[in-house]
Amino acid sequence: MMFRRLIALGFMVVATVLGVIFLPDIDFPVGLTSYFQKEYYSQFGPLAISIELLIAGVYLLKGGQKANFTLALFGFTALLDPIFDLSGIFTSAVPIYASVLFTICAVIALRLAFTNTFDLGRISFIGAFGSFLLGAVVELFFNTLTITW
């Protein structure tokens, strides 16, 4: 129980620190049409991953059944970001230091989610697949695709 809370607080601290670092980097445009362009939304990608980590930490701290789903969602989102970046699908807006921190937290989160370490309820196949798909959708929404179909 104490170890679970320690990990949850660690996730929440990392998410808060990185969120505070990413927040000043967001530029709010003056004109109304700029809010409807892809460049505006792509700057929220790193902040979205931080928020996912914060939510996963809160659910892990509470110890509910949704904890494993949110841990898996964060884990897949955080791992897909550097994978998509390295494969050339898009250029990630997440800085290298944050990508390393997110990857470390993602590996821990996925291990906790799939091994059911804290007996919070096993994640189902549908829940795991759904968290993977939702993580991919989040990544593709916040990043500009460079593939032309």
XYZ file of C-alpha atoms in Angstrom:
149
model
C 0.000 0.000 0.000
C 2.785 2.435 0.866
C 4.748 1.454 -2.256
C 1.685 2.103 -4.432
C 1.244 5.545 -2.924
C 4.934 6.305 -3.359
C 4.823 5.414 -7.053
C 1.596 7.380 -7.498
C 3.085 10.460 -5.849
C 6.207 10.079 -8.003
C 4.072 9.995 -11.144
C 2.134 13.037 -9.979
C 5.291 15.015 -9.179
C 6.864 14.221 -12.571
C 3.610 15.140 -14.337
C 3.254 18.411 -12.443
C 6.860 19.487 -12.975
C 6.793 18.695 -16.690
C 3.349 20.303 -17.060
C 4.636 23.507 -15.477
C 7.607 23.428 -17.846
C 5.405 22.862 -20.926
C 2.690 25.396 -20.084
C 4.686 28.580 -20.874
C 5.622 27.158 -24.294
C 2.017 27.402 -25.467
C 1.392 30.386 -27.724
C -2.139 31.701 -27.917
C -2.880 33.361 -31.268
C -4.532 36.722 -31.738
C -6.842 35.988 -34.654
C -9.800 33.631 -34.547
C -8.735 31.617 -37.601
C -5.435 30.612 -35.979
C -7.317 28.565 -33.390
C -8.507 26.228 -36.153
C -5.076 25.376 -37.543
C -3.128 22.199 -36.821
C -0.076 24.126 -35.579
C -2.094 25.505 -32.691
C -3.239 22.083 -31.456
C 0.105 20.348 -31.947
C 1.722 22.448 -29.221
C -0.565 20.805 -26.623
C 0.874 17.294 -27.180
C 3.511 17.303 -24.413
C 1.029 18.851 -21.986
C -1.546 16.164 -22.835
C 0.944 13.404 -21.980
C 1.696 15.150 -18.677
C -2.006 15.334 -17.886
C -2.417 11.627 -18.686
C 0.421 10.835 -16.264
C -1.164 13.037 -13.600
C -4.536 11.307 -13.990
C -2.883 7.878 -13.881
C -1.088 8.903 -10.689
C -4.326 10.106 -9.087
C -6.142 6.868 -9.935
C -3.203 4.828 -8.671
C -3.229 6.830 -5.432
C -6.964 6.207 -5.001
C -6.552 2.536 -5.867
C -9.647 2.105 -8.001
C -10.345 -0.284 -10.849
C -9.742 2.445 -13.428
C -6.109 2.734 -12.370
C -4.829 -0.033 -14.635
C -6.630 1.399 -17.682
C -5.255 4.900 -17.099
C -1.765 3.501 -16.475
C -1.955 1.563 -19.740
C -3.328 4.594 -21.600
C -0.473 6.777 -20.407
C 2.070 4.030 -21.062
C 0.997 3.491 -24.644
C 0.735 7.220 -25.378
C 4.157 7.952 -23.913
C 5.817 5.042 -25.749
C 4.120 5.693 -29.075
C 5.427 9.270 -29.137
C 9.127 8.357 -29.554
C 8.255 5.326 -31.688
C 6.283 7.447 -34.157
C 9.001 10.106 -34.038
C 11.816 7.644 -34.756
C 9.854 5.917 -37.503
C 9.282 9.239 -39.279
C 5.502 9.346 -39.015
C 5.728 12.758 -37.348
C 8.170 15.004 -35.558
C 7.457 15.004 -31.845
C 7.159 18.257 -29.910
C 8.270 16.526 -26.697
C 11.830 17.494 -25.711
C 14.402 14.716 -25.296
C 14.627 15.018 -21.486
C 10.857 14.765 -21.162
C 10.719 11.882 -23.617
C 13.234 9.961 -21.490
C 11.266 10.675 -18.297
C 7.983 9.739 -19.962
C 9.488 6.510 -21.311
C 10.749 5.480 -17.868
C 7.364 6.248 -16.315
C 5.592 4.468 -19.196
C 7.548 1.241 -18.729
C 6.740 1.295 -15.011
C 3.082 2.130 -15.710
C 2.665 -0.653 -18.272
C 4.318 -3.167 -15.960
C 1.993 -2.148 -13.122
C -1.065 -2.245 -15.365
C -0.452 -5.640 -16.928
C 0.942 -7.512 -13.930
C -1.781 -6.235 -11.574
C 0.875 -5.637 -8.939
C -1.404 -3.870 -6.467
C -4.509 -6.085 -6.966
C -6.567 -3.305 -8.477
C -8.318 -5.600 -10.931
C -6.843 -7.139 -14.047
C -7.081 -5.123 -17.216
C -9.127 -6.931 -19.838
C -8.039 -7.510 -23.412
C -10.610 -4.982 -24.582
C -9.359 -2.466 -22.017
C -5.745 -3.014 -23.071
C -6.577 -2.778 -26.766
C -8.751 0.275 -26.135
C -5.982 2.014 -24.224
C -3.564 1.273 -27.072
C -5.965 2.663 -29.687
C -6.797 5.716 -27.605
C -3.089 6.354 -27.016
C -2.461 6.172 -30.761
C -5.377 8.535 -31.443
C -4.044 11.038 -28.899
C -0.590 10.921 -30.469
C -1.900 11.294 -33.998
C -4.253 14.119 -33.018
C -1.585 16.271 -31.397
C 1.106 15.675 -34.003
C 1.190 16.583 -37.648
C 1.222 13.577 -39.909
C 3.930 13.538 -42.549
C 2.567 10.514 -44.400
C 0.591 11.246 -47.551
C -1.988 8.628 -48.398
